[in-house]
Amino acid sequence: MTAARITPAEKAALREPWEDIARQRQAVELGMWAFLASELLFFSGLFAGYTIYRSIYPQAFWEAGAETSLWFGGANTAILLISSAVVALVPRAARWPGLGRFARAMLWIGALLGVAFLVLKGFEYREDFHEHLWPGPDFKLHAEGAELFFSFYWCLTAIHAVHLVVGICLLARLAVAGARDPGWFTETPAVQATALYWGLVDIIWTVVFVIIYLPGRGG
Amino acid sequence: MSDAVLDDTSLPHDVSTFDKGYLGDGHTLRSWLLTTDHKRIAILYALTLTIFFFIGGVAIALVRIELVTPAQDFVTADEYNRLFTLHGIIMVWFFLVPSIPATFGNFLLPLMIGARDLAFPRLNLFSWYLTVIGGAFTVYVLLAGGVDTGWTFYTPYSSIYSNSHVIAAAIAVFVAGFGTIATGINFIVTTHTMRAPGLTWFRLPLFVWAMYTVSVVIILATPVLAMALTLMMAERFFGVPIFNPQGGGDPILFQHLFWFYSHPAVYIMILPAMGVVSEVIPCFARRRLFGYDFMVYALVAISVVGFFVWGHHMFVSGESPYANLVFSFLSFVVAVPSAIKVFNWTATLYRGQITYEAPMLYAFGFVGLFTMGGLTGLFLASIPIDVQATDTYFVIAHFHYVMVGGTVSAFFAALHFWWSKITGRMYPETWARFAAVLMYFGFNFTFFPQFIMGWAGMPRRYGSYPPEFQIYHVLSSAGAVVLAAAYLMPLGYLTWSLRWGRRAGDNPWGATGLEWQTSSPPPTHNFDKLPTVERAPYDYHPEGYVETGEAARTIEASQKGGEQE
Amino acid sequence: MSAAGRRRHDDMPTVREIVRRPAWVLLVLLVALGLNIGAAFLPIAPFLKTAFHLIVAAGTVALIAFIFMEMEKKGPTIRLFAAAGFIWIAILFLLIFSDYGIRR
């Protein structure tokens, strides 16, 4: 009945069993938010563990926090904030065919900023290894609980990095597919979903930065 | 009641069931493994879960053989640990958690709300593959020599000391967990966005409500288990001391995170069962479900309050006494909505025209066994008794009454109730009634002695025991044989019915749900014409339907009751 | 319905219009990041610093969710699911600290 009014672009973006692209977009968006709630709970175990141990060993966490690199952490936070502002432009622009190229450029910039984050992270990890900040027999600090801080440092940043890698792949995939089929790009729910995922990666990092890099500064 | 639908005229008799509806869509392996039809994916799940159910069953059969004699003489202690661990992991994550949602939920949710499919059919197929990949890891663990931590993976044993395949087993659970999360998201979105015109939230069948609430529990609980297992694996693999007291860590933290998932997981298993029973009982009592609104509120309440009670698994772990107090109180609170449900099912029967077809017998079995399991749960929620009963067979019996007596009974109720919808054939009624009764007796035969020996102090997870417990163990093992027979029987007669079963009409039970308005088996796109809904669910005596005799008086009485409310 | 919602070419915003709001928010977030880092070096009690850090972080998360992820334009269902994520974290913290807050 509405079939006659479906544009080719909408047809390219429609998936079974949907008949209306607007409904499909709503559904994907709801599903994505439900997934993000699930992701938040995934990280909640780490946050809860960190909070518990910090309440037990406040002094050790304070000393250990001072060993992290605020330069790397701060720069990466800024990079990720900029990238999420950039990616936030994508769903605002992608709906207009005339702005498709702009939206895809933003996707690439967002992905490159993500890669920059990972590169900095790699240098940071190398420095940490040199300073014996990996929990184990050679561990640099001796206060009880300092090892726990760095257990959470490694787990939080590594699991976040895995999410970031997934996010970069999603951004790049969307940019490539969008360039191949610009009509699909204006209608597909994948634009909104990808942007939402990237937002979550930034939200998680915001909390990680505060609890990992900021304790123990200024004596 | 079923006389009118004995004859099926919709099919010439030489057309096989397998050529009709969605089943006729292709017979190649490829047409099944790449399908995005929710009904076919449900069948894939059903076959997979059946295989795992029997692997888990064989593991526990070996355990029950060992326990016939007090001495450790059939398997070694180490093998014994691996057997009950395998039984637990497979039965929990590869049967009970996905059982009803992934099979009947997948098959029925779109049919019940008048939709063509789930919201994300490809995600649905993907979630099955995740379950299969997780299952493959489990099979690897099985073949490589097993895992001996118990299904609970408690640290520091799992993270430091165990010499078995802990990481592969944890990956299996992790991957399968994301399969259930994907299913949960799919169900949530489908329920929100794809209901038929007129099908408001308070016209949804309770099975749909159960699928919806269980999905919310799944997406909020499962990731916490995933993180607990990830941290345990990180400790085992990289040596980060998160749960290791030598590095200042606390092993109890693992238990907190584990039970934050695993207690709600009990509700993940039981809420769908409640949904099934809420469909079956009104149908065979020919009565509107008593207290529909409260049944919905009770489902929502159970799924929320179910998150507040996990600490009752840890009363003797060294958890603070204050936490014990809080968790004990909240555990009593969660019993209230469960009791409301049992009350409402019973009240639905009152003055109904009850018939005793097999699904109804299974549903009765559910109500009885769930009530037993629930009430003994109250014993365990009370701290002084739990301290006495912790890690005894009393606990084992309690949770088997809920999870096996409850969920598996409901699974079989659903299987018989919707068998005709799924296959287009009727199961043989006499055999099915016999199996239902046998299952009820076999179950009690197996697990009731465990209450007694647990109360007397028999601890769980031991292959050898003092001789005074032998009588209970022998009874329990004998019961297990009966129970096994009751589980194998449907496998036989249901397979038989695929070819020789009587052809069912579209609605052999005269039931009210939308799934009964389409043909059996349903066409690939579910409905030739998408339905609209104008009535509340369970409309078993609609206006204009003239009853006589006792039934007429029943209606009159219920209408008077309705006005008084 | 979808025809009414269809976008016409002359409605198309300029790049400048699209960028303006997120750019302002980004500026605020970067300033907040600077303040948070600066506050870490203040000679005040650690718990005050931590409280300040967490408040700034909460504000950052709120701005990302509401502006960047466009939560401001969403209906109650989506808000409910997003809120559920945070509420369930609160449940985990509250009940887990009924143990760790008292145990010693």
PDB file of C-alpha atoms in Angstrom, chain A residues 15-19 23-24 26-39 41-46 48-50 52-53 56-57 134-136 144-148 150-152 154-155 159, chain B residues 36 116-122 174 178 181 185 188-189 192-195 218-221 223-224 226-227 230-231 234 238-251 253 257 260 525 530:
ATOM      1  CA  ARG A  15      15.630  -4.906   5.783  1.00  0.00           C
ATOM      2  CA  GLU A  16      13.187  -7.745   6.373  1.00  0.00           C
ATOM      3  CA  PRO A  17      10.662  -7.696   7.992  1.00  0.00           C
ATOM      4  CA  TRP A  18      10.276  -3.905   7.872  1.00  0.00           C
ATOM      5  CA  GLU A  19       8.020  -2.058   5.474  1.00  0.00           C
ATOM      6  CA  ARG A  23       9.984   2.433  11.940  1.00  0.00           C
ATOM      7  CA  GLN A  24      13.082   0.442  11.168  1.00  0.00           C
ATOM      8  CA  GLN A  26      13.339   3.637  15.519  1.00  0.00           C
ATOM      9  CA  ALA A  27      13.735  -0.071  16.141  1.00  0.00           C
ATOM     10  CA  VAL A  28      17.476  -0.061  15.511  1.00  0.00           C
ATOM     11  CA  GLU A  29      17.893   2.953  17.746  1.00  0.00           C
ATOM     12  CA  LEU A  30      15.991   1.325  20.603  1.00  0.00           C
ATOM     13  CA  GLY A  31      17.958  -1.878  20.154  1.00  0.00           C
ATOM     14  CA  MET A  32      21.199   0.079  20.216  1.00  0.00           C
ATOM     15  CA  TRP A  33      20.305   1.876  23.437  1.00  0.00           C
ATOM     16  CA  ALA A  34      19.354  -1.441  25.032  1.00  0.00           C
ATOM     17  CA  PHE A  35      22.740  -2.777  23.940  1.00  0.00           C
ATOM     18  CA  LEU A  36      24.483   0.275  25.384  1.00  0.00           C
ATOM     19  CA  ALA A  37      22.722  -0.294  28.717  1.00  0.00           C
ATOM     20  CA  SER A  38      24.071  -3.827  28.556  1.00  0.00           C
ATOM     21  CA  GLU A  39      27.562  -2.504  27.814  1.00  0.00           C
ATOM     22  CA  LEU A  41      26.647  -3.121  33.014  1.00  0.00           C
ATOM     23  CA  PHE A  42      29.585  -4.957  31.437  1.00  0.00           C
ATOM     24  CA  PHE A  43      31.932  -2.220  32.644  1.00  0.00           C
ATOM     25  CA  SER A  44      30.106  -1.848  35.962  1.00  0.00           C
ATOM     26  CA  GLY A  45      31.876  -4.934  37.325  1.00  0.00           C
ATOM     27  CA  LEU A  46      35.231  -3.223  36.808  1.00  0.00           C
ATOM     28  CA  ALA A  48      32.579  -1.688  41.306  1.00  0.00           C
ATOM     29  CA  GLY A  49      35.768  -3.681  41.867  1.00  0.00           C
ATOM     30  CA  TYR A  50      37.893  -0.546  41.545  1.00  0.00           C
ATOM     31  CA  ILE A  52      35.781  -1.464  46.553  1.00  0.00           C
ATOM     32  CA  TYR A  53      39.556  -1.812  46.483  1.00  0.00           C
ATOM     33  CA  ILE A  56      40.101  -0.627  51.231  1.00  0.00           C
ATOM     34  CA  TYR A  57      43.514   0.709  50.096  1.00  0.00           C
ATOM     35  CA  TRP A 134      52.807  -4.773  35.235  1.00  0.00           C
ATOM     36  CA  PRO A 135      51.593  -6.654  38.357  1.00  0.00           C
ATOM     37  CA  GLY A 136      53.929  -9.495  39.218  1.00  0.00           C
ATOM     38  CA  GLU A 144      49.655  -3.490  49.454  1.00  0.00           C
ATOM     39  CA  GLY A 145      46.901  -2.701  46.965  1.00  0.00           C
ATOM     40  CA  ALA A 146      49.111  -0.888  44.435  1.00  0.00           C
ATOM     41  CA  GLU A 147      49.154  -4.026  42.302  1.00  0.00           C
ATOM     42  CA  LEU A 148      45.372  -3.989  42.392  1.00  0.00           C
ATOM     43  CA  PHE A 150      47.399  -1.480  38.133  1.00  0.00           C
ATOM     44  CA  SER A 151      45.334  -4.631  37.593  1.00  0.00           C
ATOM     45  CA  PHE A 152      42.388  -2.330  37.044  1.00  0.00           C
ATOM     46  CA  TRP A 154      45.398  -2.690  32.540  1.00  0.00           C
ATOM     47  CA  CYS A 155      41.966  -4.342  32.457  1.00  0.00           C
ATOM     48  CA  ILE A 159      38.934  -3.667  27.438  1.00  0.00           C
TER      49      ILE A 159
ATOM     50  CA  THR B  36      16.520 -15.878   9.005  1.00  0.00           C
ATOM     51  CA  ARG B 116       6.065 -11.198  10.318  1.00  0.00           C
ATOM     52  CA  ASP B 117       9.324 -11.919  12.136  1.00  0.00           C
ATOM     53  CA  LEU B 118      11.499 -10.615  14.947  1.00  0.00           C
ATOM     54  CA  ALA B 119      12.836  -7.094  14.531  1.00  0.00           C
ATOM     55  CA  PHE B 120      16.350  -8.243  13.562  1.00  0.00           C
ATOM     56  CA  PRO B 121      16.207 -11.644  11.855  1.00  0.00           C
ATOM     57  CA  ARG B 122      19.911 -11.743  10.982  1.00  0.00           C
ATOM     58  CA  PHE B 174      31.009 -15.887  27.798  1.00  0.00           C
ATOM     59  CA  PHE B 178      26.333 -12.786  24.322  1.00  0.00           C
ATOM     60  CA  ILE B 181      21.949 -10.879  25.099  1.00  0.00           C
ATOM     61  CA  ILE B 185      17.623  -7.181  22.569  1.00  0.00           C
ATOM     62  CA  ILE B 188      12.667  -6.152  23.542  1.00  0.00           C
ATOM     63  CA  VAL B 189      12.672  -4.258  20.272  1.00  0.00           C
ATOM     64  CA  HIS B 192       8.060  -2.442  21.527  1.00  0.00           C
ATOM     65  CA  THR B 193       7.787  -1.837  17.820  1.00  0.00           C
ATOM     66  CA  MET B 194       5.960  -4.673  16.072  1.00  0.00           C
ATOM     67  CA  ARG B 195       2.712  -5.315  17.916  1.00  0.00           C
ATOM     68  CA  ILE B 218      19.081 -10.861  30.397  1.00  0.00           C
ATOM     69  CA  ILE B 219      20.531  -7.651  28.999  1.00  0.00           C
ATOM     70  CA  LEU B 220      21.157  -6.148  32.434  1.00  0.00           C
ATOM     71  CA  ALA B 221      22.495  -9.230  34.234  1.00  0.00           C
ATOM     72  CA  PRO B 223      27.200  -8.597  31.010  1.00  0.00           C
ATOM     73  CA  VAL B 224      28.159  -8.620  34.698  1.00  0.00           C
ATOM     74  CA  ALA B 226      30.822 -11.739  31.346  1.00  0.00           C
ATOM     75  CA  MET B 227      33.012  -9.265  33.212  1.00  0.00           C
ATOM     76  CA  THR B 230      36.826 -11.980  32.014  1.00  0.00           C
ATOM     77  CA  LEU B 231      38.553 -10.865  35.210  1.00  0.00           C
ATOM     78  CA  ALA B 234      42.754 -12.304  33.223  1.00  0.00           C
ATOM     79  CA  PHE B 238      48.068 -12.779  33.030  1.00  0.00           C
ATOM     80  CA  GLY B 239      48.405 -13.073  36.794  1.00  0.00           C
ATOM     81  CA  VAL B 240      46.718  -9.778  37.678  1.00  0.00           C
ATOM     82  CA  PRO B 241      45.700 -10.361  41.318  1.00  0.00           C
ATOM     83  CA  ILE B 242      42.133  -9.037  41.195  1.00  0.00           C
ATOM     84  CA  PHE B 243      40.673 -11.887  43.249  1.00  0.00           C
ATOM     85  CA  ASN B 244      43.935 -13.079  44.777  1.00  0.00           C
ATOM     86  CA  PRO B 245      44.425 -12.385  48.513  1.00  0.00           C
ATOM     87  CA  GLN B 246      48.204 -12.521  48.038  1.00  0.00           C
ATOM     88  CA  GLY B 247      48.024  -9.325  46.011  1.00  0.00           C
ATOM     89  CA  GLY B 248      45.445  -7.767  48.339  1.00  0.00           C
ATOM     90  CA  GLY B 249      42.469  -8.936  46.292  1.00  0.00           C
ATOM     91  CA  ASP B 250      39.230 -10.381  47.601  1.00  0.00           C
ATOM     92  CA  PRO B 251      37.932 -13.724  46.260  1.00  0.00           C
ATOM     93  CA  LEU B 253      34.245 -10.053  44.978  1.00  0.00           C
ATOM     94  CA  LEU B 257      29.708 -10.326  40.537  1.00  0.00           C
ATOM     95  CA  PHE B 260      24.661 -10.527  40.486  1.00  0.00           C
ATOM     96  CA  HIS B 525       5.431 -14.831   6.657  1.00  0.00           C
ATOM     97  CA  LEU B 530      -1.919  -9.320   9.409  1.00  0.00           C
TER      98      LEU B 530
END
